[in-house]
Coordinates of C-alpha atoms and ligand atoms in Angstrom, one line a residue:
X183 CA -27.8 1.3 -23.3
X184 CA -26.7 0.2 -19.6
X185 CA -26.5 -3.2 -18.3
X186 CA -29.3 -4.1 -15.5
X187 CA -28.3 -3.6 -12.2
X188 CA -27.2 -6.0 -9.9
X189 CA -28.2 -7.0 -6.3
X190 CA -25.3 -7.8 -4.0
X191 CA -24.6 -8.8 -0.4
X192 CA -21.2 -8.4 -0.5
X193 CA -19.3 -6.2 -2.8
X194 CA -15.0 -6.0 -1.9
X195 CA -13.3 -3.5 -4.1
X196 CA -9.7 -4.2 -4.2
X197 CA -7.7 -7.5 -4.9
X198 CA -4.5 -7.5 -2.2
X199 CA -4.4 -9.1 0.8
X200 CA -7.1 -7.2 2.8
X201 CA -9.7 -7.5 -0.6
X202 CA -8.6 -11.5 -0.7
X203 CA -8.6 -11.8 3.1
X204 CA -12.4 -10.6 3.1
X205 CA -13.6 -12.6 0.6
X206 CA -12.4 -15.8 2.0
X207 CA -14.2 -14.7 4.9
X208 CA -17.2 -14.0 3.4
X209 CA -17.5 -16.7 1.5
X210 CA -17.2 -19.0 3.8
X211 CA -20.1 -17.0 5.4
X212 CA -22.5 -17.1 3.2
X213 CA -22.0 -14.0 2.1
X214 CA -21.7 -14.8 -1.8
X215 CA -19.0 -11.9 -2.3
X216 CA -18.3 -10.8 -5.2
X217 CA -14.6 -9.0 -5.7
X218 CA -13.4 -6.6 -8.5
X219 CA -9.9 -7.2 -8.7
X220 CA -9.0 -3.3 -9.3
X221 CA -6.5 -1.9 -11.6
X222 CA -3.8 -3.9 -10.1
X223 CA -5.0 -7.7 -9.7
X224 CA -2.8 -9.0 -6.4
X225 CA -1.6 -4.8 -5.1
X226 CA 0.9 -3.8 -3.9
X227 CA 2.8 -7.1 -3.7
X228 CA 3.0 -8.0 -7.4
X229 CA 5.7 -5.2 -6.7
X230 CA 7.5 -7.4 -4.3
X231 CA 9.7 -10.5 -5.2
X232 CA 9.9 -12.4 -1.9
X233 CA 7.8 -11.9 0.9
X234 CA 9.6 -13.8 4.4
X235 CA 7.2 -12.2 7.1
X236 CA 4.2 -13.3 5.9
X237 CA 3.7 -16.2 8.6
X238 CA 3.1 -19.5 7.7
X239 CA 5.2 -19.2 4.7
X240 CA 8.6 -21.1 6.4
X241 CA 10.2 -20.7 3.4
X242 CA 9.0 -17.9 1.9
X243 CA 7.7 -16.7 -1.0
X244 CA 7.0 -14.0 -3.8
X245 CA 4.7 -11.3 -3.8
X246 CA 3.0 -12.8 -7.3
X247 CA 2.7 -16.4 -5.5
X248 CA 1.5 -15.2 -2.3
X249 CA -1.6 -13.4 -4.2
X250 CA -2.1 -16.0 -7.2
X251 CA -2.7 -18.6 -3.3
X252 CA -4.8 -15.7 -1.7
X253 CA -7.2 -15.8 -5.1
X254 CA -7.1 -19.4 -5.5
X255 CA -8.4 -19.9 -1.7
X256 CA -10.8 -17.5 -1.7
X257 CA -12.0 -18.6 -5.0
X258 CA -11.9 -22.3 -3.6
X259 CA -15.2 -20.9 -1.1
X260 CA -16.8 -19.1 -4.7
X261 CA -15.7 -15.9 -4.5
X262 CA -17.2 -14.0 -7.7
X263 CA -13.6 -12.4 -8.4
X264 CA -14.0 -9.8 -12.2
X265 CA -12.0 -7.9 -13.2
X266 CA -12.9 -4.5 -13.8
X267 CA -13.0 -1.3 -11.8
X268 CA -15.2 0.7 -9.4
X269 CA -15.3 4.1 -11.0
X270 CA -18.3 5.8 -9.0
X271 CA -20.0 5.2 -6.0
X272 CA -23.0 6.7 -4.2
X273 CA -23.9 6.2 -0.6
X274 CA -25.9 8.6 -0.1
X275 CA -29.2 6.9 0.6
X276 CA -29.8 2.8 2.0
X277 CA -28.3 1.5 -0.8
X278 CA -24.9 1.5 -1.5
X279 CA -24.8 2.7 -5.1
X280 CA -21.5 1.3 -7.3
X281 CA -20.2 2.0 -10.4
X282 CA -18.0 -0.6 -12.5
X283 CA -15.8 0.9 -15.4
X284 CA -18.4 3.7 -15.6
X285 CA -21.5 1.9 -16.7
X286 CA -22.8 -1.1 -14.8
X287 CA -24.7 -0.9 -11.8
X288 CA -24.3 -3.2 -8.7
X289 CA -26.1 -2.0 -5.1
X290 CA -24.7 -3.6 -2.7
X291 CA -25.8 -4.3 1.0
X292 CA -22.0 -4.6 2.2
X293 CA -19.0 -2.9 0.8
X294 CA -15.5 -4.1 2.4
X295 CA -13.3 -1.1 0.8
X296 CA -10.2 -2.6 0.3
X297 CA -8.4 -0.3 -2.6
X298 CA -4.8 0.2 -0.9
X299 CA -2.2 2.5 -1.5
X300 CA 0.3 3.5 -3.7
X301 CA 4.2 4.0 -2.8
X302 CA 5.0 7.2 -4.5
X303 CA 8.1 7.1 -6.3
X304 CA 10.7 9.2 -8.2
X305 CA 9.9 9.1 -11.6
X306 CA 13.4 8.3 -13.1
X307 CA 13.6 6.0 -15.8
X308 CA 16.6 4.1 -14.0
X309 CA 14.7 3.6 -11.4
X310 CA 11.8 2.2 -12.7
X311 CA 14.0 -0.2 -14.6
X312 CA 15.7 -1.6 -11.6
X313 CA 12.0 -1.2 -9.7
X314 CA 10.8 -3.9 -12.3
X315 CA 13.7 -5.9 -12.8
X316 CA 13.2 -6.3 -8.6
X317 CA 17.2 -5.9 -8.7
X318 CA 17.8 -3.1 -5.6
X319 CA 15.3 -0.4 -6.3
X320 CA 12.7 -1.5 -3.6
X321 CA 9.3 1.5 -1.7
X322 CA 9.2 -0.8 1.7
X323 CA 12.3 -1.0 3.7
X324 CA 10.2 -3.7 6.2
X325 CA 9.5 -5.6 3.3
X326 CA 13.1 -5.6 1.4
X327 CA 15.9 -4.5 4.0
X328 CA 16.4 -8.1 4.7
X329 CA 18.1 -8.8 1.3
X330 CA 20.4 -5.9 2.3
X331 CA 21.9 -7.1 5.3
X332 CA 25.6 -6.2 5.7
X333 CA 25.5 -4.4 2.6
X334 CA 25.3 -0.1 1.7
X335 CA 21.8 1.4 1.1
X336 CA 20.2 5.1 0.0
X337 CA 17.3 6.0 1.2
X338 CA 15.4 9.3 -0.1
X339 CA 13.1 10.9 1.7
X340 CA 12.2 13.4 5.0
X341 CA 9.3 12.4 6.7
X342 CA 8.4 9.6 9.6
X343 CA 8.3 7.0 7.2
X344 CA 11.9 8.2 5.8
X345 CA 13.2 8.2 9.4
X346 CA 11.2 5.0 10.8
X347 CA 12.3 3.2 7.2
X348 CA 16.0 4.6 7.6
X349 CA 16.2 3.3 10.8
X350 CA 15.0 -0.2 10.1
X351 CA 17.9 -0.7 8.0
X352 CA 20.6 1.2 9.8
X353 CA 19.9 -2.1 12.2
X354 CA 20.1 -4.4 9.1
X355 CA 22.7 -3.0 7.1
X356 CA 26.8 -2.1 7.4
X357 CA 25.4 2.6 5.9
X358 CA 22.1 3.8 5.8
X359 CA 22.5 7.3 3.3
X360 CA 19.7 9.1 3.5
X361 CA 19.5 11.5 0.6
X362 CA 17.4 15.3 2.2
X363 CA 16.2 17.2 -1.0
X364 CA 15.2 20.2 1.1
X365 CA 17.8 21.6 4.3
X366 CA 15.5 20.4 6.9
X367 CA 12.9 16.9 8.2
X368 CA 9.8 17.2 7.4
X369 CA 9.6 14.4 9.9
X370 CA 8.6 15.2 13.8
X371 CA 12.1 16.0 16.1
X372 CA 12.6 13.2 17.3
X373 CA 11.7 10.7 14.6
X374 CA 14.1 13.0 13.1
X375 CA 16.5 13.2 15.7
X376 CA 16.7 9.2 15.7
X377 CA 18.2 9.1 12.8
X378 CA 20.8 11.9 13.6
X379 CA 22.3 10.0 16.6
X380 CA 22.3 6.9 14.6
X381 CA 26.0 6.5 14.1
X382 CA 25.7 4.0 10.7
X383 CA 22.8 6.5 9.0
X384 CA 24.3 9.4 7.5
X385 CA 21.9 12.4 5.7
X386 CA 22.7 14.1 3.1
X387 CA 21.2 17.5 3.0
X388 CA 19.2 19.8 -0.1
X389 CA 20.9 16.7 -2.1
X390 CA 18.7 15.2 -4.8
X391 CA 18.3 12.1 -6.9
X392 CA 20.0 12.3 -10.3
X393 CA 20.0 8.5 -11.4
X394 CA 20.2 5.0 -10.0
X395 CA 22.9 3.2 -11.6
X396 CA 23.6 0.0 -12.0
X397 CA 24.7 -3.1 -13.7
X398 CA 23.0 -6.0 -16.0
X399 CA 20.2 -6.4 -13.5
X400 CA 21.3 -5.0 -10.4
X401 CA 21.1 -1.7 -8.6
X402 CA 25.4 -0.4 -7.9
X403 CA 24.7 2.9 -6.7
X404 CA 23.2 5.9 -7.4
X405 CA 24.1 9.6 -8.5
X406 CA 23.1 12.9 -6.5
X407 CA 23.0 16.5 -7.1
X408 CA 23.5 19.3 -4.3
X409 CA 21.1 21.3 -5.1
X410 CA 23.0 24.7 -3.5
X411 CA 26.6 23.8 -5.0
X412 CA 25.9 21.8 -7.8
X413 CA 28.4 19.1 -7.1
X414 CA 27.3 16.0 -8.5
X415 CA 28.5 13.0 -6.4
X416 CA 27.8 9.4 -7.0
X417 CA 27.3 7.1 -3.9
X418 CA 27.6 2.9 -3.9
X419 CA 25.0 1.4 -2.6
X420 CA 23.0 -2.1 -3.6
X421 CA 19.8 -1.1 -2.3
X422 CA 17.8 2.1 -3.6
X423 CA 14.7 3.0 -1.2
X424 CA 12.3 5.7 -1.8
X425 CA 10.4 6.3 1.0
X426 CA 8.5 9.9 -0.3
X427 CA 4.9 8.8 0.8
X428 CA 2.1 7.0 -0.1
X429 CA -1.5 8.0 -2.1
X430 CA -4.1 5.9 -0.7
X431 CA -6.5 4.8 -3.6
X432 CA -9.8 6.2 -2.1
X433 CA -10.3 9.4 -3.9
X434 CA -13.5 8.2 -5.2
X435 CA -15.3 7.8 -2.0
X436 CA -13.9 11.3 -1.0
X437 CA -18.1 12.8 -1.6
X438 CA -19.2 10.0 1.1
X439 CA -16.5 8.8 3.7
X440 CA -15.3 10.7 5.7
X441 CA -11.3 11.3 4.8
X442 CA -8.1 12.6 6.7
X443 CA -5.7 15.1 5.5
X444 CA -3.8 12.8 3.8
X445 CA -6.8 11.2 2.4
X446 CA -7.1 8.0 4.8
X447 CA -10.2 6.5 5.5
X448 CA -10.7 7.2 9.0
X449 CA -12.3 4.5 11.0
X450 CA -15.7 5.8 12.7
X451 CA -14.6 3.7 15.4
X452 CA -11.4 3.4 16.8
X453 CA -10.6 -1.0 16.7
X454 CA -13.3 -1.9 13.9
X455 CA -13.5 -2.1 10.4
X456 CA -16.2 0.6 10.4
X457 CA -16.8 3.7 8.6
X458 CA -19.1 6.5 8.5
X459 CA -21.4 4.8 6.3
X460 CA -23.3 1.9 8.1
X461 CA -22.7 -0.8 5.6
X462 CA -19.3 0.0 4.4
X463 CA -16.5 -1.1 6.0
X464 CA -12.3 -1.0 5.6
X465 CA -9.3 -2.5 5.2
X466 CA -6.4 -2.4 4.4
X467 CA -3.6 0.4 3.4
X468 CA -6.5 2.5 2.6
X469 CA -6.8 3.3 6.2
X470 CA -3.8 2.3 7.6
X471 CA -0.5 4.7 7.1
X472 CA 1.0 3.3 9.7
X473 CA 1.9 -0.5 9.6
X474 CA 1.1 -1.2 5.9
X475 CA 2.0 -4.6 5.7
X476 CA 0.7 -7.9 4.3
X477 CA -0.3 -9.1 7.1
X478 CA -2.2 -6.0 9.2
X479 CA -4.0 -5.9 5.6
X480 CA -5.5 -9.3 5.7
X481 CA -5.9 -9.1 9.5
X482 CA -8.2 -5.6 8.6
X483 CA -10.1 -7.4 5.5
X484 CA -11.1 -10.5 8.4
X485 CA -12.7 -7.7 10.7
X486 CA -14.5 -6.5 7.8
X487 CA -16.1 -9.4 6.5
X488 CA -16.9 -10.0 10.0
X489 CA -18.1 -6.9 10.7
X490 CA -20.4 -6.7 7.4
X491 CA -21.7 -10.7 8.8
X492 CA -22.5 -8.8 11.6
X493 CA -24.4 -5.9 10.5
X494 CA -26.3 -8.1 7.1
X495 CA -27.8 -10.6 10.0
X496 CA -28.6 -7.4 12.6
X497 CA -31.0 -6.7 9.3
X498 CA -32.4 -9.8 9.5
X499 CA -30.3 -11.0 6.3
Ligands
NDP499 P1 5.5 12.7 4.3 O1 4.5 12.9 3.3 O2 5.1 13.5 5.6 O3 6.7 12.5 3.8 C1 7.0 12.6 2.5 C2 8.0 13.2 2.1 O4 9.0 12.7 0.9 C3 8.3 14.8 3.2 O5 9.9 15.1 3.2 C4 9.3 15.0 0.9 O6 10.2 16.4 1.2 C5 9.8 13.9 0.8 N1 9.8 13.7 -0.9 C6 8.9 14.0 -1.2 N2 8.6 13.8 -2.7 C7 10.3 13.7 -3.0 C8 10.8 14.2 -4.3 N3 10.8 13.6 -5.4 N4 12.3 13.6 -3.8 C9 12.7 13.8 -2.7 N5 11.9 13.9 -1.6 C10 10.8 13.7 -1.3 O7 4.9 11.1 3.9 P2 5.3 9.8 5.0 O8 5.2 8.6 4.4 O9 6.6 10.1 5.9 O10 4.3 10.4 5.9 C11 2.4 9.9 5.6 C12 2.4 10.2 7.1 O11 2.2 8.9 8.1 C13 2.6 11.7 7.9 O12 1.8 12.6 8.7 C14 3.4 11.2 9.2 O13 3.2 11.5 10.1 C15 2.5 9.6 9.1 N6 3.6 8.9 10.0 C16 3.8 8.6 11.1 C17 4.7 7.3 11.8 C18 4.7 7.1 12.9 O14 4.3 8.0 13.6 N7 5.4 5.7 13.4 C19 5.5 6.6 11.0 C20 4.9 6.7 9.0 C21 4.2 7.7 8.6 P3 9.4 17.8 1.4 O15 9.8 17.7 3.4 O16 11.0 18.4 0.9 O17 8.9 18.3 1.3

């Protein structure tokens, strides 16, 4: 038998910097927010080592530690932080209905979606091993590039993200080798040209990653194969960056919210946190394919909570 329906003022879905920031603002505005942590409590930052670019941490902070701090800050103002993930929604009526773990039903006056996005990886065992060890595999050049200052890195991907990240790395690293699996870029011409015209970026077309190589906990190189000639080579590097796209975690909202072709939630009004459903707001990477930073996620989390508060005020709550 299913549990009784719970009625709440503000439901926050997701526990990255966007969700916790929304919670801090909503809690301090007396909205008694309930936050469901989702599948990966703490979000993408829990797979990062050192975060050096979040303002306020002069000495840096590890991703997991920062998420512990954010959770504690949200709880300090009595955010109800819960385990569990949203398995179904129904935004068709005036009441926003949400089901947790397929059983519990919640009716929320306002909802802040902060479900984030998940970086795609190649799926190689060695890639996952060094990713988990924090020893040289990353899906975010802006986050981790600095740790490879003056060193040689390899980046895989051929879209706009890969080009942007390769160029970012080229300003920090001694050399960047870019692995493109086809004989052409997918990226826009201007982004591809910029990469081609950068002296310390070497582009290897028709090239796929066979294995990430390492010693003990650290990456030492990659073994690659040319899919036209069959030639196999090893490239020495200390950092291996994967930039083959992200999947926004928005599947459960697709019947009700406007999504773009890649699945990101579209803002109803640019410069706000509004979706096409009144009372449902979005923040963080679920709607952001451009910046994807903890600080931008936190900023939009704040916007979403402020707008939820205004929405409730306008309804006389
Ligand atoms: P995309 O989906 O555009 O590109 C992914 C790239 O990764 C493709 O080149 C693809 O290769 C490659 N790839 C996928 N799987 C593998 C694999 N297993 N092995 C090797 N290569 C692989 O993702 P992006 O993140 O680059 O961009 C997403 C969206 O965001 C795009 O619309 C983009 O334009 C936009 N964007 C815009 C920016 C800007 O304007 N400043 C910056 C960043 C993103 P293949 O081509 O062979 O399929």
